[in-house]
mmCIF file of C-alpha atoms in Angstrom:
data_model
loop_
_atom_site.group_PDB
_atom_site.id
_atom_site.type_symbol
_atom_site.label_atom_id
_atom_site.label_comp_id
_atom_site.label_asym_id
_atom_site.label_seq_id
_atom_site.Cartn_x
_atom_site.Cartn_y
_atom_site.Cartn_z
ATOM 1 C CA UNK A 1 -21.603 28.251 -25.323
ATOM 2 C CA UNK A 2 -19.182 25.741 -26.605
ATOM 3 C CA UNK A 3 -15.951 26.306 -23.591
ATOM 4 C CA UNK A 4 -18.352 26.224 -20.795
ATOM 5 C CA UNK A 5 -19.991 22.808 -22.374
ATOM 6 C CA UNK A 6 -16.585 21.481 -22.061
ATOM 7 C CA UNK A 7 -15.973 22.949 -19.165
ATOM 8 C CA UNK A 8 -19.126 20.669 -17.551
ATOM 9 C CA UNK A 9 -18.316 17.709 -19.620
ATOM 10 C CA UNK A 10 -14.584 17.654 -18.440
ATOM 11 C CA UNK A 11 -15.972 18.619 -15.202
ATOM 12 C CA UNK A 12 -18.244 15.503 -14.951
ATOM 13 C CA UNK A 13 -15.951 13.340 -15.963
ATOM 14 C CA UNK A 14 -13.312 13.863 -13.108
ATOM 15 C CA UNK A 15 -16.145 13.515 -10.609
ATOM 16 C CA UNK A 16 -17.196 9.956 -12.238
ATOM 17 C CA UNK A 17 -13.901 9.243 -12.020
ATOM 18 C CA UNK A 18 -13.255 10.212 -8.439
ATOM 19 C CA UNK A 19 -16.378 8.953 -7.445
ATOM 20 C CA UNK A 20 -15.484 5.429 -8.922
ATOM 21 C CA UNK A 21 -12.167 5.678 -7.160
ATOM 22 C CA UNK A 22 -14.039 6.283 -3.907
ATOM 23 C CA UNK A 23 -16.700 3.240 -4.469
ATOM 24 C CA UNK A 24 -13.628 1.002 -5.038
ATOM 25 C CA UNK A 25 -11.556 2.046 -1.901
ATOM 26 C CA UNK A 26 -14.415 1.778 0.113
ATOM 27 C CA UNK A 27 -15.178 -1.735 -1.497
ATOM 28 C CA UNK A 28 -11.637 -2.891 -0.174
ATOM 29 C CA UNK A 29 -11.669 -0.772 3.227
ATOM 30 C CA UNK A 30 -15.023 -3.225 3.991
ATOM 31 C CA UNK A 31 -13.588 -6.430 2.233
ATOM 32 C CA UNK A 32 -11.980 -8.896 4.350
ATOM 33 C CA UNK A 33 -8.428 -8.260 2.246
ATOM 34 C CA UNK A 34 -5.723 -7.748 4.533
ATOM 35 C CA UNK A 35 -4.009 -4.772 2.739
ATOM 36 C CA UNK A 36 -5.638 -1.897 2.849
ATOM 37 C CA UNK A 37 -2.527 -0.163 0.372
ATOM 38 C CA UNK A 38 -4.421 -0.273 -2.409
ATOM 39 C CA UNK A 39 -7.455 1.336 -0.961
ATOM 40 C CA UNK A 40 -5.566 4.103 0.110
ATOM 41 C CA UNK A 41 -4.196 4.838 -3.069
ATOM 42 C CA UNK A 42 -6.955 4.702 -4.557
ATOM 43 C CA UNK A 43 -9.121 7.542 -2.300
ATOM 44 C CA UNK A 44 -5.980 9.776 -3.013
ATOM 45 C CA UNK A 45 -6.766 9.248 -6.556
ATOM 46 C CA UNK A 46 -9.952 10.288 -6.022
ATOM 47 C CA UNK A 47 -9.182 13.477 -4.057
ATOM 48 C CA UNK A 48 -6.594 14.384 -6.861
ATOM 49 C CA UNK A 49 -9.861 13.770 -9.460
ATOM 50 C CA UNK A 50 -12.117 16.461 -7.701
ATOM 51 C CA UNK A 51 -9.275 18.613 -7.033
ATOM 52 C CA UNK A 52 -9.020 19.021 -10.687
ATOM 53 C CA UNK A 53 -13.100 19.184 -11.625
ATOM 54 C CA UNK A 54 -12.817 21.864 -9.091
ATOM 55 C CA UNK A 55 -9.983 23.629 -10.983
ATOM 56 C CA UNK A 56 -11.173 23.682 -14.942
ATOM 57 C CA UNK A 57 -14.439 24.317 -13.658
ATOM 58 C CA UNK A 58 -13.006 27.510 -12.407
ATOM 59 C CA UNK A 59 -14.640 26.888 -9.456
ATOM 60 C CA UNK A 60 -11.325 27.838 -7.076
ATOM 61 C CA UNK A 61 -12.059 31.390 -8.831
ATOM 62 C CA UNK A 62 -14.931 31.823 -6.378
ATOM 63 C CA UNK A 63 -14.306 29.251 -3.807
ATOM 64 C CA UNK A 64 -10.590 29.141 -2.976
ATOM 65 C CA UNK A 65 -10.195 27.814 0.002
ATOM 66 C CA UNK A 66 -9.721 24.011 -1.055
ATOM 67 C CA UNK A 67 -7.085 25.189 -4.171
ATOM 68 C CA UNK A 68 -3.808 23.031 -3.613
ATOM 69 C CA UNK A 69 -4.813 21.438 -0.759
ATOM 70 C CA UNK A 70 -4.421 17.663 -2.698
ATOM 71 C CA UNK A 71 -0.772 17.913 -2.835
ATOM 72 C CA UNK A 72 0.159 16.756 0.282
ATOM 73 C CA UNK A 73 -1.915 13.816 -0.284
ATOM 74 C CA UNK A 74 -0.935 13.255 -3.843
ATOM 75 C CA UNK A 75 2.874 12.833 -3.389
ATOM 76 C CA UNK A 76 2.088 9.945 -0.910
ATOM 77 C CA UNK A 77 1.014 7.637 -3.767
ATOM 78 C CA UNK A 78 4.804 6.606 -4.724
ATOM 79 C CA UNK A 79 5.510 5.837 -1.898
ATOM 80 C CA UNK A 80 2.054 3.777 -1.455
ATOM 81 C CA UNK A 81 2.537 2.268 -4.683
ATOM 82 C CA UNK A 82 6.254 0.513 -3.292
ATOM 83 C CA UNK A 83 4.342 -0.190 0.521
ATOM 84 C CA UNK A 84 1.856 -2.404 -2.054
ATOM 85 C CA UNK A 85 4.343 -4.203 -4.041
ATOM 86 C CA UNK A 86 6.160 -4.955 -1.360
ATOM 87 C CA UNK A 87 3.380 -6.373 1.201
ATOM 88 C CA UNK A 88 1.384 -8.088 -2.223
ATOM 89 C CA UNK A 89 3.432 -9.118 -4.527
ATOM 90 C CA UNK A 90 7.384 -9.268 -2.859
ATOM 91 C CA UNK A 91 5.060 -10.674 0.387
ATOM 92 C CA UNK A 92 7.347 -9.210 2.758
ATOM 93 C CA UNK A 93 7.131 -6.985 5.708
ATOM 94 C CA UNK A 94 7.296 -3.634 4.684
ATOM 95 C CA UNK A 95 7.591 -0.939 6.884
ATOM 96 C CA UNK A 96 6.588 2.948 5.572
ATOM 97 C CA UNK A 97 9.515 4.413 6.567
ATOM 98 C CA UNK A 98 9.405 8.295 7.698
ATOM 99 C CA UNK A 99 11.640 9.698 4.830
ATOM 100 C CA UNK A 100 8.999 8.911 2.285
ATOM 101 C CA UNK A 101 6.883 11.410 4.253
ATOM 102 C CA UNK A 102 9.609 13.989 3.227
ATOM 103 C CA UNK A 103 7.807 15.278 0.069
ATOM 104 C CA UNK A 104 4.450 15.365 1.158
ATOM 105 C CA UNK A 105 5.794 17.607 3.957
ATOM 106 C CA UNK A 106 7.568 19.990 1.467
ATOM 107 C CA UNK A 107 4.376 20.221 -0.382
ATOM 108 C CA UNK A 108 2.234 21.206 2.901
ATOM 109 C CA UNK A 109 4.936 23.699 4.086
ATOM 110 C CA UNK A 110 4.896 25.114 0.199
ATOM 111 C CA UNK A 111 0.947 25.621 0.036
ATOM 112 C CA UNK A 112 1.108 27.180 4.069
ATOM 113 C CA UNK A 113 1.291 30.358 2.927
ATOM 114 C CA UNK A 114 -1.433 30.362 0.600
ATOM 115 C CA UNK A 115 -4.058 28.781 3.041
ATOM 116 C CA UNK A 116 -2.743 31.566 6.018
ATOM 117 C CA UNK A 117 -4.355 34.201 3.262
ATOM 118 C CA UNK A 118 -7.458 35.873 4.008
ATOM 119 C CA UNK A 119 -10.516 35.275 1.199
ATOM 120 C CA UNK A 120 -9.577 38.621 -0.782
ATOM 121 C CA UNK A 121 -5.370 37.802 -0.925
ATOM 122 C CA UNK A 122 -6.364 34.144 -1.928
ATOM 123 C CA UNK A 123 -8.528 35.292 -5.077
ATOM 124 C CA UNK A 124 -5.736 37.854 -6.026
ATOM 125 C CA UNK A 125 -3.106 35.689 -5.974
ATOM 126 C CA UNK A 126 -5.194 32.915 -8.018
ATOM 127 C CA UNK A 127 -6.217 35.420 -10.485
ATOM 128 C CA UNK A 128 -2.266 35.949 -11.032
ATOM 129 C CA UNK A 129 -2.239 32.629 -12.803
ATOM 130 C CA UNK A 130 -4.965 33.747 -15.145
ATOM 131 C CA UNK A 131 -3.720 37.081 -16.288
ATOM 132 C CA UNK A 132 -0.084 35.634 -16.280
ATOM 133 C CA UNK A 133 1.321 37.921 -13.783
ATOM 134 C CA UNK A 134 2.919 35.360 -11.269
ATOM 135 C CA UNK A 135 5.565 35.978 -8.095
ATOM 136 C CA UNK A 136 7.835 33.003 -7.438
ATOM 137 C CA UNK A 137 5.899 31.597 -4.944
ATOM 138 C CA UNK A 138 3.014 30.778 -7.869
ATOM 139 C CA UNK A 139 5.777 29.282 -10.574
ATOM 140 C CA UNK A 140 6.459 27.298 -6.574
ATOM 141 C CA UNK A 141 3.177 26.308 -6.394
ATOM 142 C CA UNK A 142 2.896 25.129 -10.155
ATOM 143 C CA UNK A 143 6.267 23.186 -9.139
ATOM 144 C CA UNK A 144 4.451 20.777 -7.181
ATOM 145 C CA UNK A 145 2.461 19.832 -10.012
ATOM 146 C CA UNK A 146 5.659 18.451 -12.113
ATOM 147 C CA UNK A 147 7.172 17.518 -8.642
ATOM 148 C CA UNK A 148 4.002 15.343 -7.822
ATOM 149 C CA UNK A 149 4.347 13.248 -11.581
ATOM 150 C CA UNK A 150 8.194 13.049 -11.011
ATOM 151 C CA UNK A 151 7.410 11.354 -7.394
ATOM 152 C CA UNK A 152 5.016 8.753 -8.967
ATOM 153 C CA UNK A 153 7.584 8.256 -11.795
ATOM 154 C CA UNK A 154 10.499 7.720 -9.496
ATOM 155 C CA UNK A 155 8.803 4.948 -7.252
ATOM 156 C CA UNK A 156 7.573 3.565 -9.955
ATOM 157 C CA UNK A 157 10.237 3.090 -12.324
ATOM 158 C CA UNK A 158 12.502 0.935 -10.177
ATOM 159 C CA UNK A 159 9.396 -1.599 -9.966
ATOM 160 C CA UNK A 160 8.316 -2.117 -13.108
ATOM 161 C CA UNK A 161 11.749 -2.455 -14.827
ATOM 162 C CA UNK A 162 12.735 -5.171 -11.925
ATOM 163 C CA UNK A 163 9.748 -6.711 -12.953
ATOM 164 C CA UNK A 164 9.993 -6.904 -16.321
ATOM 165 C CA UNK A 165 12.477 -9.590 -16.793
ATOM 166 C CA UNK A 166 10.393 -11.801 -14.071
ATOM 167 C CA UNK A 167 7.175 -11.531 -16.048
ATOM 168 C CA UNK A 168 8.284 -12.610 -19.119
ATOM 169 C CA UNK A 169 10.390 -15.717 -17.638
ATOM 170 C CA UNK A 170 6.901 -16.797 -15.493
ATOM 171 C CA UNK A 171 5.270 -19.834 -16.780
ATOM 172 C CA UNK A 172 2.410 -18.991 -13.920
ATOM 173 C CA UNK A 173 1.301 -15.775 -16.737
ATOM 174 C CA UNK A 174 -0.346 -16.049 -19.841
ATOM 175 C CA UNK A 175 1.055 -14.172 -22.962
ATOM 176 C CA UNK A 176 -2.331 -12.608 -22.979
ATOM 177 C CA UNK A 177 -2.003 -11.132 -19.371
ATOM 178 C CA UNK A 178 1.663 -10.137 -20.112
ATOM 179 C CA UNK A 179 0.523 -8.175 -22.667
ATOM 180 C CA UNK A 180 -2.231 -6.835 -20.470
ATOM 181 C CA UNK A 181 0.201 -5.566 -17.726
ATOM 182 C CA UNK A 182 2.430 -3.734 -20.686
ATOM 183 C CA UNK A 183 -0.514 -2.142 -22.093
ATOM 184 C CA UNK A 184 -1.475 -1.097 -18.345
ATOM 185 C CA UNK A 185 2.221 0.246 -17.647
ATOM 186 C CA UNK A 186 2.341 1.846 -20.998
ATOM 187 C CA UNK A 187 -0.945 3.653 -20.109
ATOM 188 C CA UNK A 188 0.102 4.871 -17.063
ATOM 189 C CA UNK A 189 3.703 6.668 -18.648
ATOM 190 C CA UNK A 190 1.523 8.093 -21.166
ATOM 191 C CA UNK A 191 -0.518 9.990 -18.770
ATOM 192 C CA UNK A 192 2.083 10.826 -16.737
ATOM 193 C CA UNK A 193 4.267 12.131 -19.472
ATOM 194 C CA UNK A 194 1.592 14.218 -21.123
ATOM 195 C CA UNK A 195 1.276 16.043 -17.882
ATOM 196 C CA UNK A 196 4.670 16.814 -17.243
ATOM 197 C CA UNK A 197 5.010 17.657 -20.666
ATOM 198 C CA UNK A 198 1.826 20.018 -20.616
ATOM 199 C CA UNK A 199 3.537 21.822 -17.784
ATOM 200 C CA UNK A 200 6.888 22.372 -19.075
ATOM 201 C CA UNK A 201 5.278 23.532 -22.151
ATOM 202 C CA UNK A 202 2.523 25.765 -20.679
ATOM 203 C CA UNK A 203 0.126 23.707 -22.988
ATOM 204 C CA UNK A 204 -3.088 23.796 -21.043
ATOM 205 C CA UNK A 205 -4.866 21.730 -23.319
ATOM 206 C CA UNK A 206 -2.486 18.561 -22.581
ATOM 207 C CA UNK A 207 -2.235 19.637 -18.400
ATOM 208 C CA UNK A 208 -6.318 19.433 -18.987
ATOM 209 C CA UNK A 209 -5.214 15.180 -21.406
ATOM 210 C CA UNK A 210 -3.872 13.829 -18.668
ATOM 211 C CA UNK A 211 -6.334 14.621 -16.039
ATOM 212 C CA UNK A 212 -8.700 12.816 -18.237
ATOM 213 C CA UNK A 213 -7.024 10.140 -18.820
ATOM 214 C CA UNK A 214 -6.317 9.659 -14.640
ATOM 215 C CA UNK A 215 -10.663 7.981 -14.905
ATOM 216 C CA UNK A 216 -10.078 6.166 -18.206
ATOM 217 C CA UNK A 217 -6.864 4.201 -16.746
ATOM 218 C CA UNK A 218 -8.656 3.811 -13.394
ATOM 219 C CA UNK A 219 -11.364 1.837 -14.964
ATOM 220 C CA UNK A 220 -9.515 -0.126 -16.994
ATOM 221 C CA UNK A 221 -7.126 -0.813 -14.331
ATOM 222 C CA UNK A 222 -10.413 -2.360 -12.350
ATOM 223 C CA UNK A 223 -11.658 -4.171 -14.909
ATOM 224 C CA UNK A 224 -8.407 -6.171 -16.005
ATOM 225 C CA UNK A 225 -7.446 -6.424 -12.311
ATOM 226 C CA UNK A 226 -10.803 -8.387 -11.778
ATOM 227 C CA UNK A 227 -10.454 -10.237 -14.909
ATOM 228 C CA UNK A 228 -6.702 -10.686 -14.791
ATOM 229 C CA UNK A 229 -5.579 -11.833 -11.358
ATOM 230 C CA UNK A 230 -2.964 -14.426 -12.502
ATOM 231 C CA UNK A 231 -0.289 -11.523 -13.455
ATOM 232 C CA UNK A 232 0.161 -10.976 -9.425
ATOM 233 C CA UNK A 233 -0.226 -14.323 -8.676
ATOM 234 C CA UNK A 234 2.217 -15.231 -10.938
ATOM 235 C CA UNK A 235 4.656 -12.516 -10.257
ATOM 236 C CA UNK A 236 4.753 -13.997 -6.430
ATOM 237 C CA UNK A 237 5.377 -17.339 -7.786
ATOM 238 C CA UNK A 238 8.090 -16.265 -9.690
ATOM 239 C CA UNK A 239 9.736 -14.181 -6.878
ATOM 240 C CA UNK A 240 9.333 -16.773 -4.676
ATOM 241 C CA UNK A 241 11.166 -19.017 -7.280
ATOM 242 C CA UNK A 242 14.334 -16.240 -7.811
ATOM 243 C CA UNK A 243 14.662 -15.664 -4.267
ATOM 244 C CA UNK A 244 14.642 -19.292 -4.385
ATOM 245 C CA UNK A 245 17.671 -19.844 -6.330
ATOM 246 C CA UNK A 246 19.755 -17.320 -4.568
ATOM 247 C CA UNK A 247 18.987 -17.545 -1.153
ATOM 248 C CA UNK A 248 20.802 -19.586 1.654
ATOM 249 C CA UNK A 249 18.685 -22.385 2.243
ATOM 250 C CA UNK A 250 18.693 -23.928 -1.270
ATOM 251 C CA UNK A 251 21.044 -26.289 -0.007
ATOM 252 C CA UNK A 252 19.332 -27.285 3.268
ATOM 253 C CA UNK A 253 16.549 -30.318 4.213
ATOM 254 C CA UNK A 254 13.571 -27.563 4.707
ATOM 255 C CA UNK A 255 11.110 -30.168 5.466
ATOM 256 C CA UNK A 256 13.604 -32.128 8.236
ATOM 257 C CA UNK A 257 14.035 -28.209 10.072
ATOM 258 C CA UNK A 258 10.503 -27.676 10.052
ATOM 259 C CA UNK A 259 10.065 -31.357 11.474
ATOM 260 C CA UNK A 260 12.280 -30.532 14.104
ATOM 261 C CA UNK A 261 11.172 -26.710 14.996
ATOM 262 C CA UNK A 262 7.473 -28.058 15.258
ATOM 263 C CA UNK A 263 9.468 -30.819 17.654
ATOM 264 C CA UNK A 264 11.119 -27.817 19.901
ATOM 265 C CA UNK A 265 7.843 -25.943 20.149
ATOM 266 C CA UNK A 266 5.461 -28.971 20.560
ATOM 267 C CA UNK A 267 7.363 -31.254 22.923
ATOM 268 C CA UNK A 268 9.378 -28.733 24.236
ATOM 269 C CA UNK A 269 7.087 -25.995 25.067
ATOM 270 C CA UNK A 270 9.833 -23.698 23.931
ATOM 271 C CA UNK A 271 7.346 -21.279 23.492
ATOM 272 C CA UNK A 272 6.593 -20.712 27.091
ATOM 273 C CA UNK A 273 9.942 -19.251 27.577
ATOM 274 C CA UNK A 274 9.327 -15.508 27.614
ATOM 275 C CA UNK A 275 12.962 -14.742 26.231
ATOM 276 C CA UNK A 276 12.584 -17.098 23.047
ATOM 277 C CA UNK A 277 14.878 -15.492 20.274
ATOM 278 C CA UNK A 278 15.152 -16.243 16.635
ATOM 279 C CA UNK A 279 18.869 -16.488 17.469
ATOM 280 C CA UNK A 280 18.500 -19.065 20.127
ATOM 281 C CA UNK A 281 16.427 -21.367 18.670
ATOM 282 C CA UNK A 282 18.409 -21.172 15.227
ATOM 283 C CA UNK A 283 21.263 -22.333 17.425
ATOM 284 C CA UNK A 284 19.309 -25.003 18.471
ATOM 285 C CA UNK A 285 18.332 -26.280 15.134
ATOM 286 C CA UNK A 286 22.008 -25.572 13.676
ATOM 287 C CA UNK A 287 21.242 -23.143 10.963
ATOM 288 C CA UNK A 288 21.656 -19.062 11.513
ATOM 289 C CA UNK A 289 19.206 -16.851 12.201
ATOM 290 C CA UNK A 290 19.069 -15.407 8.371
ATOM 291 C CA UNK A 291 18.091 -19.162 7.003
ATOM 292 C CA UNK A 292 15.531 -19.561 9.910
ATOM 293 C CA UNK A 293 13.681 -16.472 9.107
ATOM 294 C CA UNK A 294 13.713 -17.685 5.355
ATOM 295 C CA UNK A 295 12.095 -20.800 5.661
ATOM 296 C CA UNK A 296 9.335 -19.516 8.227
ATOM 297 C CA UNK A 297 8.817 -16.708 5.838
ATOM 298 C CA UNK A 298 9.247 -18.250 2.546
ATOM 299 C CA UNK A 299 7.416 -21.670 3.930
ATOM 300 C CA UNK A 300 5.366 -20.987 6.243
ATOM 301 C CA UNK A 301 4.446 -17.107 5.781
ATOM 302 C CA UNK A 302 5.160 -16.108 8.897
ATOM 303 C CA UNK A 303 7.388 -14.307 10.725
ATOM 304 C CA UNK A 304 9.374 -15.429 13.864
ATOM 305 C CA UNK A 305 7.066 -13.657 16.438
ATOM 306 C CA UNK A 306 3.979 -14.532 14.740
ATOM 307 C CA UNK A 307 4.967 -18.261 14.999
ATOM 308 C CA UNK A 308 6.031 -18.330 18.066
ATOM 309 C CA UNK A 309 2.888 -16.492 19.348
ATOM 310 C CA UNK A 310 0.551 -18.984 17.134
ATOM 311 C CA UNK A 311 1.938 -21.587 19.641
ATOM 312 C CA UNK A 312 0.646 -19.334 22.602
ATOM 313 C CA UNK A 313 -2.329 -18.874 21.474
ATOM 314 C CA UNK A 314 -3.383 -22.203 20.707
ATOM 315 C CA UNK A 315 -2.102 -23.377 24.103
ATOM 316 C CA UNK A 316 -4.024 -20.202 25.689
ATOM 317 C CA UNK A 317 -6.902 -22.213 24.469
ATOM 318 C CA UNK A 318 -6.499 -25.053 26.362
ATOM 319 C CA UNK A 319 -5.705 -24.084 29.146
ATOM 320 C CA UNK A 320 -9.151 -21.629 28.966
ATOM 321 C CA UNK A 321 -11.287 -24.520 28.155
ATOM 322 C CA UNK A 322 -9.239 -26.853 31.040
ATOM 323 C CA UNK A 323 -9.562 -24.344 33.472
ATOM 324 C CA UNK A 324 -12.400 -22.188 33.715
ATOM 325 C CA UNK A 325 -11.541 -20.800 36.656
ATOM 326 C CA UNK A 326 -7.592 -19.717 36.096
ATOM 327 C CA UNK A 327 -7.546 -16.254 35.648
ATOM 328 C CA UNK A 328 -6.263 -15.284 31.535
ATOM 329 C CA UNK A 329 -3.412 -12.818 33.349
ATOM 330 C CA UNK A 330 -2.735 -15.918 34.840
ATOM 331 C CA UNK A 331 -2.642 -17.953 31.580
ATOM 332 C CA UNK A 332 -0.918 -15.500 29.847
ATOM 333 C CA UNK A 333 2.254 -15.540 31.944
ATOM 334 C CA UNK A 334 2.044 -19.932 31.443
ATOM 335 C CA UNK A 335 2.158 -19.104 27.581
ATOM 336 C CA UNK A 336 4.932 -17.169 26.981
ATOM 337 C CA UNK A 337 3.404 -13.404 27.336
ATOM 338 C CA UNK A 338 5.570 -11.073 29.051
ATOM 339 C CA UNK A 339 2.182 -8.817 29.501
ATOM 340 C CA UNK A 340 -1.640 -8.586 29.464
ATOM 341 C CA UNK A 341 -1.621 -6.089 26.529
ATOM 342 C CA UNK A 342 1.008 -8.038 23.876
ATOM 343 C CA UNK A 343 -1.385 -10.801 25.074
ATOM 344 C CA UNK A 344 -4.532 -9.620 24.499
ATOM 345 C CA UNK A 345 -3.312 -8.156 20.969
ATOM 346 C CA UNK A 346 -1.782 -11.423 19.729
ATOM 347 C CA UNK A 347 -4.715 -13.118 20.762
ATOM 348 C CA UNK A 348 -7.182 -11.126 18.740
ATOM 349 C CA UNK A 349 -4.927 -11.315 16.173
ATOM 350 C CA UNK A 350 -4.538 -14.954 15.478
ATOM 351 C CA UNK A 351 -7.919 -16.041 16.633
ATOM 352 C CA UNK A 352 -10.212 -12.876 15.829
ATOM 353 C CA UNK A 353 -11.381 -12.765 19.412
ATOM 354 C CA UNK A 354 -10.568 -11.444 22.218
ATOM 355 C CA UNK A 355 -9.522 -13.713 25.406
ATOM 356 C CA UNK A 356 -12.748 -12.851 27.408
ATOM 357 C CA UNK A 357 -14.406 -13.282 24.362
ATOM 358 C CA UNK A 358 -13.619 -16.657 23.434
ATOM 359 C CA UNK A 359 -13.760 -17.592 27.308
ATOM 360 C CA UNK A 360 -17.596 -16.716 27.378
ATOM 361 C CA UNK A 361 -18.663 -18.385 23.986
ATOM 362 C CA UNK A 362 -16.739 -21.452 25.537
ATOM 363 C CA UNK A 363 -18.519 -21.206 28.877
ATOM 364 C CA UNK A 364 -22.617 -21.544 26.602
#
């Protein structure tokens, strides 16, 4: 009676785990946070949680239709992890470039095979792994499970060991959170490790370790991100500070370029020229291109486009309220918009309305 105890108790606790993973990404998919990164890597968690309740509860035995299905998903969360720190803490545009799709697509064309088998092949070939007599294509399949803890290892590696050195130098971070974000990091290796480990090993019992630990590090991860925001905060400050101290415009009057780009754009109306370029209007202010995306970026926390269409929005405004009558194609040709669509999409990004929208609740 004892193994199929544990088999429900291990069981349950990947399914608290995945369902706490799920509650949490759906908290941030409704929140009004921007970046939605997180939440995504969290629901993956999740999946990879029930994917493995569904495995030691030997479940796949009689239901194998859903066995390996999680890779795919799985090897996405390095490459989620760097789209994260990039966006939250680096607070630059990042871009998820199609290469880091590369292993996920591996793993889907790996597990094809298996899910093109009819019901009788796929509980045949799973009961291979049980009795020990495996093809090639299951030690490929078992593959993706040290392939999937290699991934996370590789993206995140790079991160944490360029971060290091910043943490400790930030004033912004308490020694208490410093230690905090070690003890997370450390937790996080460990897990990983004992997996890879269990694999390479054929130890079942520490394959089995480090699926359990996957809920424990999740909730402790929530709870010292909620009580311990100041380690991201200060990490930004202190990035903000290095790229400071090597960038371009160290040596420049910020506040005097600003003074005079607000100038060019207010008085101006540069703006309403549809062919504005960062190029052209750093030519106008003196400085190059490079050390005018800086300072909007690193000042302002914006990009060029997003500036310049902040200006035509705000002017769209007026001239809405001014003239009821003017037609918003109309307007948005005045402003700077080369098109109703870039238009329209600017507009409800900046002000969270659409133009008709805004017209109407103007027009009560």
């Amino acid at each position: 009676m004892w193994i199929p105890n544990m088999q429900i108790f291990e069981s349950s606790v990947l399914i608290f785990g995945a369902l706490f993973g799920l509650l949490w990404a759906m908290h941030i998919f409704v929140s009004w946070t921007k970046v939605k990164t997180m939440a995504w890597i969290l629901l993956i968690a999740s999946i990879w949680l029930l994917s493995g309740a569904y495995f030691f509860s030997m479940t796949h035995l009689v239901y194998p239709y859903f066995y390996a299905l999680h890779f795919p998903f799985v090897f996405l969360c390095g490459p989620l992890f760097l789209h994260y720190y990039r966006l939250v803490v680096r607070e630059v545009d990042s871009k998820f470039f199609n290469f880091h799709l590369i292993p996920s697509c591996l793993a889907l064309f790996v597990i094809l095979p298996y899910l093109l088998m009819d019901l009788d092949s796929k509980i045949k070939f799973l009961e291979g792994f049980r009795t020990g007599k495996m093809s090639f294509y299951h030690v490929l399949i078992m593959s993706l499970n040290v392939g999937v803890k290699v991934s996370i290892l590789s993206y995140l590696t790079p991160i944490i060991f360029l971060n290091l050195p910043l943490l400790k130098r930030s004033n912004e971070i308490s020694r208490e959170s410093k230690g905090i974000f070690i003890f997370i990091i450390i937790l996080i290796y460990i897990d990983l490790l004992i997996g890879l480990i269990g694999f390479f090993i054929k130890s079942f019992f520490l394959v089995k370790l480090s699926a359990l630990l996957l809920p424990l590090n999740l909730f402790i991860f929530f709870i010292l991100s909620s009580r311990y925001p100041e380690i991201v905060i200060g990490l930004q400050k202190e990035l903000k500070r290095n790229r400071y101290e090597n960038s371009k415009i160290k040596n420049l009057d910020v506040n005097f370029i600003l003074e005079k780009l607000e100038e060019i754009f207010k008085s101006e109306r540069a703006f309403a020229d549809e062919d504005i370029s960062l190029p052209k209007v750093a030519e106008e202010l003196k400085i190059s291109p490079h050390q005018l995306s800086q300072i909007l970026n690193e000042k302002l926390n914006q990009t060029f486009p997003q500036y310049v269409n902040s200006y035509r929005v705000n002017e769209a405004k007026k001239l809405m309220v001014e003239d009821s009558n003017r037609s918003i194609l109309s307007i948005a040709f005045a402003v700077g918009f080369n098109s109703k669509a870039s238009f329209n999409r600017s507009f409800k990004n900046i002000s969270g309305f659409t133009p008709q929208e805004f017209r109407k609740s103007t027009q009560k």
